[in-house]
Amino acid sequence: MCRYWLVSRFCCGHEQVAADSEPSSFCLFQQTGGICGRELGRFRVFEVFLNEYCDRCSSTLAAIERNNSYKSKFSLDSASSVCASSIEIDTQNAARARLKSTSGMPRRPAVKRLRQLNNIARENLQEYLKRDDAYATPMFAWVLRYIASLPLWLDRRGLVNELEPWFGPLLDEDQQICLRPALRSMDCEDTLNDIMVWRRDE
């Protein structure tokens, strides 16, 4: 079964890494003889962006509000702590890189096998999209993040194209903000452009 390791990324720049990997309820290769662990690495790294502050920064913001918002001396001293420092960001980036290196992500397979893997993923996604529960927004967002966690050498853009027709109906503004980093990692951020224009003109 496909496994994932969750990395939660907050709008303040801080990150929270899960203690261990977990089995995924969704997998594009689940019915095909354990392809995930054998050919795609021990686990997927799921980077989930949350449009909210981490617990530490939320507490700092609450203290700032209790002390006359950003106008007080306390707020000036504390405002810098409501975002990750450059040292924290470097440390987090290094930890994320180490985590990905332990996932055992293999190198690009031979052309014939790569074509087979892409076909399996596309056909299973098309089959999954025939289910009514595929269009619940939380699950739809989960599938997008799953695709972003797949190896770079798979046709992730092709899989995103299968989902794109439902971006407008299913992804509100907050969901678009949260999914934009995942789409950017696949060079698919442009798929949100027309949606944002459409929503802005409403």
Coordinates of N, CA and C in Angstrom, one line a residue:
M1 N 0.8 -1.2 0.0 CA 0.0 0.0 0.0 C 0.9 1.2 0.0
C2 N 0.4 2.3 -0.7 CA 1.1 3.5 -0.7 C 1.2 4.2 0.7
R3 N 2.3 4.7 1.0 CA 2.4 5.4 2.3 C 2.9 6.9 2.1
Y4 N 2.5 7.7 3.0 CA 2.9 9.1 2.8 C 3.5 9.7 4.2
W5 N 4.3 10.7 4.1 CA 4.9 11.4 5.2 C 4.4 12.8 5.2
L6 N 3.7 13.2 6.1 CA 3.0 14.6 6.0 C 3.9 15.7 6.5
V7 N 4.1 16.7 5.7 CA 4.8 17.9 6.1 C 3.8 19.1 6.0
S8 N 3.4 19.6 7.1 CA 2.4 20.7 7.1 C 3.2 22.1 7.1
R9 N 2.8 22.9 6.1 CA 3.5 24.2 5.9 C 2.5 25.3 6.2
F10 N 2.9 26.2 7.1 CA 1.9 27.3 7.5 C 2.3 28.6 6.8
C11 N 1.3 29.5 6.8 CA 1.5 30.8 6.1 C 2.6 31.7 6.8
C12 N 2.9 31.4 8.0 CA 4.0 32.1 8.7 C 5.4 31.6 8.3
G13 N 5.4 30.5 7.5 CA 6.7 30.0 7.1 C 7.2 28.8 7.9
H14 N 6.6 28.5 9.0 CA 7.0 27.4 9.8 C 6.4 26.1 9.3
E15 N 7.1 25.0 9.6 CA 6.6 23.7 9.1 C 6.5 22.7 10.3
Q16 N 5.7 21.7 10.1 CA 5.5 20.7 11.1 C 5.6 19.3 10.4
V17 N 6.6 18.5 10.8 CA 6.8 17.2 10.1 C 6.2 16.1 11.0
A18 N 5.4 15.2 10.4 CA 4.8 14.1 11.2 C 5.9 13.2 11.7
A19 N 5.6 12.5 12.8 CA 6.6 11.6 13.4 C 6.9 10.4 12.6
D20 N 6.0 10.0 11.7 CA 6.2 8.8 11.0 C 5.3 8.8 9.7
S21 N 5.5 7.9 8.8 CA 4.7 7.8 7.6 C 3.4 7.1 8.0
E22 N 2.4 7.3 7.1 CA 1.1 6.6 7.3 C 0.6 6.0 6.0
P23 N -0.3 5.0 6.1 CA -0.9 4.5 4.8 C -1.8 5.5 4.2
S24 N -1.8 5.6 2.9 CA -2.7 6.5 2.2 C -4.0 5.8 1.8
S25 N -5.1 6.6 1.9 CA -6.4 6.0 1.5 C -6.5 6.1 0.0
F26 N -5.6 6.8 -0.7 CA -5.7 7.0 -2.1 C -4.4 6.6 -2.7
C27 N -4.4 5.8 -3.8 CA -3.2 5.4 -4.5 C -3.5 5.1 -5.9
L28 N -2.8 5.6 -6.9 CA -3.1 5.3 -8.3 C -2.5 4.0 -8.8
F29 N -1.8 3.3 -7.9 CA -1.1 2.1 -8.2 C -1.5 0.9 -7.3
Q30 N -2.5 1.1 -6.5 CA -2.9 0.2 -5.4 C -3.2 -1.2 -5.8
Q31 N -3.8 -1.3 -7.0 CA -4.3 -2.6 -7.4 C -3.3 -3.2 -8.4
T32 N -2.1 -2.8 -8.4 CA -1.2 -3.3 -9.5 C 0.1 -3.8 -8.8
G33 N 0.0 -4.7 -7.9 CA 1.1 -5.5 -7.4 C 2.2 -4.8 -6.6
G34 N 1.8 -3.8 -5.8 CA 2.8 -3.1 -4.9 C 3.8 -2.3 -5.7
I35 N 3.4 -1.6 -6.8 CA 4.3 -0.8 -7.5 C 4.9 0.3 -6.7
C36 N 4.0 0.9 -5.8 CA 4.5 2.0 -5.0 C 5.8 1.8 -4.3
G37 N 5.8 0.8 -3.4 CA 7.0 0.6 -2.6 C 8.1 0.0 -3.4
R38 N 7.8 -0.7 -4.5 CA 8.9 -1.4 -5.3 C 9.5 -0.4 -6.3
E39 N 8.7 0.5 -6.9 CA 9.2 1.3 -8.0 C 9.1 2.8 -7.8
L40 N 8.4 3.2 -6.7 CA 8.2 4.7 -6.5 C 8.8 5.2 -5.2
G41 N 9.4 4.3 -4.5 CA 10.0 4.7 -3.2 C 9.2 4.2 -2.0
R42 N 9.8 4.3 -0.8 CA 9.2 3.7 0.4 C 7.9 4.5 0.8
F43 N 8.0 5.8 0.6 CA 6.8 6.7 0.9 C 6.8 7.9 0.1
R44 N 5.7 8.6 0.0 CA 5.5 9.9 -0.6 C 5.7 11.0 0.4
V45 N 6.3 12.1 0.1 CA 6.3 13.3 1.0 C 5.2 14.2 0.6
F46 N 4.2 14.3 1.4 CA 3.0 15.2 1.2 C 3.3 16.5 1.8
E47 N 3.5 17.5 1.0 CA 3.7 18.9 1.5 C 2.3 19.6 1.5
V48 N 1.7 19.8 2.6 CA 0.4 20.5 2.7 C 0.5 21.9 3.2
F49 N 0.2 22.9 2.3 CA 0.2 24.2 2.8 C -1.1 24.6 3.4
L50 N -1.1 25.2 4.6 CA -2.3 25.6 5.3 C -2.3 27.1 5.4
N51 N -3.4 27.7 5.0 CA -3.5 29.2 5.0 C -3.9 29.7 6.5
E52 N -3.0 29.3 7.4 CA -3.2 29.7 8.8 C -1.8 29.7 9.5
Y53 N -1.8 30.3 10.7 CA -0.5 30.4 11.4 C -0.3 29.1 12.2
C54 N 1.0 28.7 12.5 CA 1.2 27.6 13.4 C 0.8 28.0 14.8
D55 N 0.8 27.0 15.7 CA 0.4 27.3 17.0 C 1.2 28.3 17.7
R56 N 2.5 28.3 17.5 CA 3.4 29.3 18.2 C 3.0 30.7 17.7
C57 N 2.9 30.9 16.4 CA 2.7 32.2 15.9 C 1.2 32.7 16.2
S58 N 0.3 31.7 16.3 CA -1.1 32.1 16.6 C -1.1 32.6 18.1
S59 N -0.3 32.0 18.9 CA -0.2 32.5 20.3 C 0.4 33.9 20.4
T60 N 1.4 34.1 19.5 CA 2.1 35.4 19.5 C 1.1 36.5 19.0
L61 N 0.3 36.2 17.9 CA -0.7 37.1 17.4 C -1.7 37.4 18.4
A62 N -2.2 36.4 19.2 CA -3.2 36.7 20.2 C -2.6 37.6 21.3
A63 N -1.3 37.4 21.6 CA -0.7 38.3 22.6 C -0.6 39.7 22.1
I64 N -0.3 39.9 20.8 CA -0.2 41.2 20.2 C -1.5 41.9 20.2
E65 N -2.6 41.2 19.9 CA -3.9 41.8 19.9 C -4.3 42.2 21.3
R66 N -3.9 41.5 22.3 CA -4.2 41.9 23.7 C -3.4 43.1 24.1
N67 N -2.3 43.4 23.4 CA -1.5 44.5 23.7 C -1.6 45.6 22.7
N68 N -2.8 46.0 22.4 CA -3.1 47.1 21.5 C -2.6 46.9 20.1
S69 N -2.7 45.7 19.6 CA -2.3 45.3 18.2 C -0.9 45.7 17.9
Y70 N -0.6 46.2 16.7 CA 0.8 46.4 16.3 C 1.3 47.8 16.7
K71 N 0.6 48.6 17.4 CA 1.0 49.9 17.8 C 1.9 49.9 19.0
S72 N 1.8 48.9 19.8 CA 2.5 49.0 21.1 C 3.9 48.5 20.9
K73 N 4.8 48.8 21.9 CA 6.2 48.4 21.9 C 6.3 46.9 21.9
F74 N 5.3 46.2 22.6 CA 5.4 44.8 22.6 C 5.2 44.2 21.2
S75 N 4.2 44.8 20.5 CA 4.0 44.3 19.1 C 5.2 44.5 18.2
L76 N 5.9 45.6 18.3 CA 7.0 45.8 17.5 C 8.1 44.8 17.8
D77 N 8.3 44.5 19.1 CA 9.3 43.5 19.4 C 8.9 42.1 19.0
S78 N 7.6 41.8 19.0 CA 7.1 40.5 18.7 C 6.7 40.2 17.3
A79 N 6.4 41.2 16.5 CA 6.0 41.0 15.1 C 6.9 40.1 14.3
S80 N 8.2 40.3 14.6 CA 9.2 39.5 13.8 C 9.1 38.0 14.1
S81 N 8.5 37.7 15.2 CA 8.4 36.3 15.5 C 7.1 35.6 14.9
V82 N 6.3 36.4 14.2 CA 5.1 35.8 13.6 C 5.5 35.4 12.2
C83 N 6.7 35.0 11.9 CA 7.1 34.4 10.7 C 8.4 33.7 10.9
A84 N 8.7 32.7 10.1 CA 9.9 31.9 10.2 C 11.1 32.8 9.9
S85 N 12.2 32.7 10.7 CA 13.4 33.4 10.4 C 14.1 32.7 9.3
S86 N 15.1 33.3 8.7 CA 15.9 32.7 7.6 C 16.6 31.5 8.1
I87 N 17.1 31.5 9.4 CA 17.7 30.3 9.9 C 16.7 29.2 10.0
E88 N 15.5 29.5 10.5 CA 14.5 28.4 10.6 C 14.1 27.9 9.2
I89 N 14.0 28.7 8.3 CA 13.7 28.3 6.9 C 14.8 27.4 6.4
D90 N 16.1 27.8 6.6 CA 17.2 26.9 6.1 C 17.1 25.5 6.8
T91 N 16.9 25.6 8.1 CA 16.8 24.3 8.9 C 15.7 23.4 8.4
Q92 N 14.5 24.0 8.1 CA 13.4 23.3 7.6 C 13.6 22.7 6.2
N93 N 14.2 23.5 5.4 CA 14.6 23.0 4.0 C 15.5 21.8 4.1
A94 N 16.5 21.9 4.9 CA 17.4 20.8 5.1 C 16.8 19.5 5.6
A95 N 15.9 19.7 6.6 CA 15.2 18.6 7.2 C 14.2 17.9 6.1
R96 N 13.6 18.8 5.3 CA 12.7 18.2 4.2 C 13.5 17.5 3.2
A97 N 14.7 18.0 2.9 CA 15.6 17.4 1.9 C 16.0 16.0 2.4
R98 N 16.4 15.9 3.7 CA 16.8 14.7 4.3 C 15.7 13.7 4.3
L99 N 14.4 14.1 4.6 CA 13.3 13.2 4.6 C 13.1 12.7 3.2
K100 N 13.2 13.5 2.2 CA 13.0 13.0 0.8 C 14.1 12.1 0.4
S101 N 15.3 12.3 0.9 CA 16.4 11.4 0.5 C 16.2 10.0 1.1
T102 N 15.5 9.9 2.3 CA 15.2 8.6 2.9 C 14.0 7.9 2.3
S103 N 13.3 8.6 1.4 CA 12.1 7.9 0.9 C 12.5 6.8 -0.1
G104 N 13.7 6.8 -0.6 CA 14.1 5.8 -1.5 C 13.6 6.0 -2.9
M105 N 13.4 7.3 -3.3 CA 12.8 7.5 -4.6 C 13.8 7.1 -5.7
P106 N 13.4 6.1 -6.6 CA 14.3 5.6 -7.6 C 14.6 6.5 -8.7
R107 N 15.5 6.2 -9.5 CA 15.8 7.0 -10.7 C 14.8 6.7 -11.8
R108 N 14.8 7.5 -12.8 CA 13.9 7.4 -13.9 C 14.0 6.0 -14.6
P109 N 12.9 5.3 -14.8 CA 13.0 4.0 -15.3 C 13.2 4.0 -16.9
A110 N 13.4 2.9 -17.5 CA 13.5 2.8 -18.9 C 12.2 3.3 -19.6
V111 N 12.4 3.8 -20.8 CA 11.3 4.4 -21.5 C 10.0 3.6 -21.5
K112 N 10.2 2.3 -21.9 CA 9.0 1.4 -22.0 C 8.3 1.3 -20.6
R113 N 9.1 1.1 -19.5 CA 8.4 1.0 -18.2 C 7.8 2.3 -17.8
L114 N 8.5 3.4 -18.1 CA 7.9 4.7 -17.8 C 6.6 4.9 -18.4
R115 N 6.5 4.6 -19.7 CA 5.2 4.7 -20.4 C 4.1 3.8 -19.8
Q116 N 4.5 2.6 -19.3 CA 3.5 1.8 -18.6 C 3.0 2.4 -17.3
L117 N 4.0 2.9 -16.6 CA 3.6 3.6 -15.3 C 2.7 4.7 -15.5
N118 N 3.0 5.6 -16.5 CA 2.1 6.7 -16.8 C 0.7 6.3 -17.2
N119 N 0.7 5.2 -18.0 CA -0.6 4.7 -18.5 C -1.4 4.2 -17.3
I120 N -0.8 3.4 -16.4 CA -1.5 2.9 -15.2 C -2.0 4.0 -14.4
A121 N -1.2 5.1 -14.1 CA -1.7 6.2 -13.3 C -2.9 6.9 -14.0
R122 N -2.8 7.2 -15.3 CA -3.8 7.9 -15.9 C -5.1 7.1 -16.0
E123 N -5.0 5.8 -16.3 CA -6.2 5.0 -16.4 C -6.9 4.8 -15.0
N124 N -6.1 4.6 -14.0 CA -6.7 4.5 -12.6 C -7.3 5.8 -12.2
L125 N -6.7 6.9 -12.5 CA -7.3 8.2 -12.2 C -8.6 8.4 -12.9
Q126 N -8.6 8.1 -14.2 CA -9.9 8.2 -15.0 C -11.0 7.3 -14.4
E127 N -10.6 6.1 -13.9 CA -11.6 5.2 -13.3 C -12.0 5.8 -12.0
Y128 N -11.1 6.4 -11.2 CA -11.5 7.0 -9.9 C -12.5 8.1 -10.1
L129 N -12.3 8.9 -11.1 CA -13.1 10.1 -11.4 C -14.6 9.7 -11.8
K130 N -14.8 8.5 -12.0 CA -16.2 8.0 -12.2 C -17.0 7.9 -10.9
R131 N -16.3 8.0 -9.8 CA -17.0 7.8 -8.5 C -17.5 9.2 -8.0
D132 N -18.7 9.2 -7.4 CA -19.3 10.4 -7.0 C -18.5 11.1 -5.9
D133 N -17.8 10.2 -5.0 CA -17.1 10.8 -3.9 C -15.8 11.4 -4.3
A134 N -15.4 11.3 -5.5 CA -14.2 11.9 -6.0 C -14.3 13.4 -6.1
Y135 N -15.5 13.9 -6.0 CA -15.7 15.4 -6.2 C -16.1 16.1 -4.9
A136 N -15.8 15.4 -3.7 CA -15.8 16.1 -2.5 C -14.5 16.9 -2.4
T137 N -14.6 18.2 -2.1 CA -13.4 19.1 -2.2 C -12.2 18.6 -1.4
P138 N -12.4 18.2 -0.1 CA -11.2 17.7 0.6 C -10.5 16.6 -0.1
M139 N -11.3 15.6 -0.6 CA -10.6 14.5 -1.3 C -10.0 14.9 -2.6
F140 N -10.7 15.8 -3.3 CA -10.1 16.3 -4.6 C -8.8 17.0 -4.3
A141 N -8.7 17.8 -3.2 CA -7.5 18.5 -2.9 C -6.4 17.4 -2.5
W142 N -6.8 16.4 -1.8 CA -5.9 15.3 -1.4 C -5.3 14.6 -2.6
V143 N -6.1 14.4 -3.6 CA -5.6 13.7 -4.9 C -4.6 14.6 -5.6
L144 N -4.8 15.9 -5.6 CA -3.9 16.9 -6.2 C -2.5 16.8 -5.5
R145 N -2.6 16.8 -4.2 CA -1.3 16.7 -3.4 C -0.6 15.4 -3.6
Y146 N -1.4 14.3 -3.7 CA -0.8 13.0 -4.0 C -0.1 13.1 -5.3
I147 N -0.7 13.6 -6.3 CA 0.0 13.7 -7.6 C 1.3 14.5 -7.5
A148 N 1.3 15.6 -6.7 CA 2.5 16.4 -6.5 C 3.6 15.7 -5.8
S149 N 3.2 14.6 -5.0 CA 4.2 13.9 -4.3 C 4.8 12.8 -5.1
L150 N 4.3 12.5 -6.3 CA 4.9 11.4 -7.2 C 6.2 11.8 -7.7
P151 N 7.0 10.9 -8.2 CA 8.3 11.2 -8.8 C 8.3 12.2 -9.9
L152 N 9.3 13.0 -10.0 CA 9.3 14.1 -11.0 C 9.2 13.5 -12.4
W153 N 9.7 12.3 -12.6 CA 9.8 11.7 -14.0 C 8.4 11.2 -14.5
L154 N 7.4 11.1 -13.6 CA 6.1 10.7 -14.0 C 5.4 11.9 -14.7
D155 N 4.4 11.6 -15.5 CA 3.7 12.7 -16.2 C 2.7 13.3 -15.2
R156 N 3.1 14.1 -14.3 CA 2.2 14.7 -13.3 C 1.4 15.7 -13.9
R157 N 1.9 16.5 -14.9 CA 1.1 17.5 -15.6 C -0.1 16.8 -16.3
G158 N 0.1 15.7 -16.9 CA -1.0 15.0 -17.6 C -2.1 14.6 -16.6
L159 N -1.7 14.2 -15.4 CA -2.7 13.8 -14.4 C -3.4 15.0 -13.9
V160 N -2.7 16.1 -13.7 CA -3.4 17.4 -13.3 C -4.4 17.8 -14.4
N161 N -4.1 17.6 -15.7 CA -5.0 18.0 -16.7 C -6.3 17.2 -16.7
E162 N -6.2 16.0 -16.1 CA -7.5 15.2 -16.0 C -8.4 15.8 -14.9
L163 N -7.8 16.5 -14.0 CA -8.6 17.1 -12.9 C -9.0 18.6 -13.2
E164 N -8.3 19.3 -14.0 CA -8.5 20.7 -14.2 C -9.9 21.1 -14.5
P165 N -10.7 20.4 -15.3 CA -12.1 20.9 -15.6 C -12.9 21.1 -14.3
W166 N -12.5 20.5 -13.2 CA -13.3 20.7 -11.9 C -12.7 21.7 -11.0
F167 N -11.6 22.3 -11.4 CA -11.0 23.3 -10.5 C -12.0 24.4 -10.1
G168 N -12.7 25.0 -11.1 CA -13.6 26.1 -10.8 C -14.7 25.7 -9.9
P169 N -15.5 24.6 -10.2 CA -16.6 24.2 -9.3 C -16.2 23.8 -7.9
L170 N -15.0 23.2 -7.7 CA -14.7 22.6 -6.5 C -13.7 23.4 -5.6
L171 N -12.9 24.3 -6.2 CA -11.9 25.0 -5.4 C -12.2 26.4 -5.1
D172 N -12.6 26.7 -3.9 CA -12.8 28.1 -3.5 C -11.5 28.9 -3.4
E173 N -11.6 30.1 -3.0 CA -10.4 30.9 -3.0 C -9.3 30.4 -2.0
D174 N -9.8 30.0 -0.8 CA -8.9 29.5 0.2 C -8.2 28.2 -0.3
Q175 N -9.0 27.3 -0.9 CA -8.4 26.0 -1.5 C -7.4 26.3 -2.5
Q176 N -7.6 27.3 -3.4 CA -6.7 27.7 -4.4 C -5.4 28.2 -3.8
I177 N -5.5 29.0 -2.7 CA -4.3 29.5 -2.0 C -3.5 28.3 -1.5
C178 N -4.2 27.3 -0.9 CA -3.5 26.2 -0.2 C -2.9 25.2 -1.3
L179 N -3.5 25.1 -2.4 CA -3.1 24.2 -3.4 C -2.1 24.8 -4.4
R180 N -2.0 26.1 -4.4 CA -1.1 26.8 -5.4 C 0.4 26.3 -5.2
P181 N 1.0 26.1 -4.0 CA 2.3 25.6 -3.9 C 2.5 24.2 -4.6
A182 N 1.5 23.3 -4.4 CA 1.6 22.0 -5.0 C 1.6 22.1 -6.5
L183 N 0.7 22.9 -7.0 CA 0.6 23.1 -8.5 C 1.9 23.7 -9.0
R184 N 2.4 24.7 -8.2 CA 3.7 25.3 -8.7 C 4.8 24.3 -8.7
S185 N 4.8 23.3 -7.8 CA 5.9 22.3 -7.8 C 5.8 21.4 -9.1
M186 N 4.7 21.4 -9.7 CA 4.5 20.6 -10.9 C 4.5 21.5 -12.2
D187 N 4.8 22.8 -12.1 CA 4.7 23.7 -13.2 C 3.3 23.8 -13.7
C188 N 2.3 23.7 -12.8 CA 0.9 23.7 -13.2 C 0.2 24.9 -12.6
E189 N 0.9 25.9 -12.0 CA 0.3 27.0 -11.4 C -0.7 27.7 -12.3
D190 N -0.3 27.7 -13.6 CA -1.1 28.5 -14.6 C -2.6 27.9 -14.7
T191 N -2.8 26.7 -14.2 CA -4.2 26.2 -14.3 C -5.1 26.9 -13.4
L192 N -4.6 27.7 -12.5 CA -5.5 28.5 -11.6 C -5.8 29.9 -12.2
N193 N -5.1 30.3 -13.2 CA -5.1 31.7 -13.7 C -6.6 32.1 -14.1
D194 N -7.2 31.3 -14.9 CA -8.5 31.7 -15.4 C -9.5 31.6 -14.3
I195 N -9.3 30.7 -13.3 CA -10.3 30.6 -12.2 C -10.2 31.9 -11.4
M196 N -9.0 32.4 -11.1 CA -8.9 33.6 -10.3 C -9.5 34.8 -11.0
V197 N -9.3 34.9 -12.3 CA -9.9 36.0 -13.1 C -11.4 35.9 -13.0
W198 N -11.9 34.6 -13.3 CA -13.4 34.4 -13.3 C -14.0 34.8 -11.9
R199 N -13.4 34.4 -10.8 CA -13.9 34.7 -9.5 C -13.8 36.2 -9.2
R200 N -12.8 36.8 -9.7 CA -12.6 38.2 -9.4 C -13.7 39.1 -10.1
D201 N -14.1 38.6 -11.3 CA -15.1 39.4 -12.1 C -16.5 39.1 -11.7
E202 N -16.7 38.1 -10.8 CA -18.1 37.8 -10.4 C -18.7 39.0 -9.6

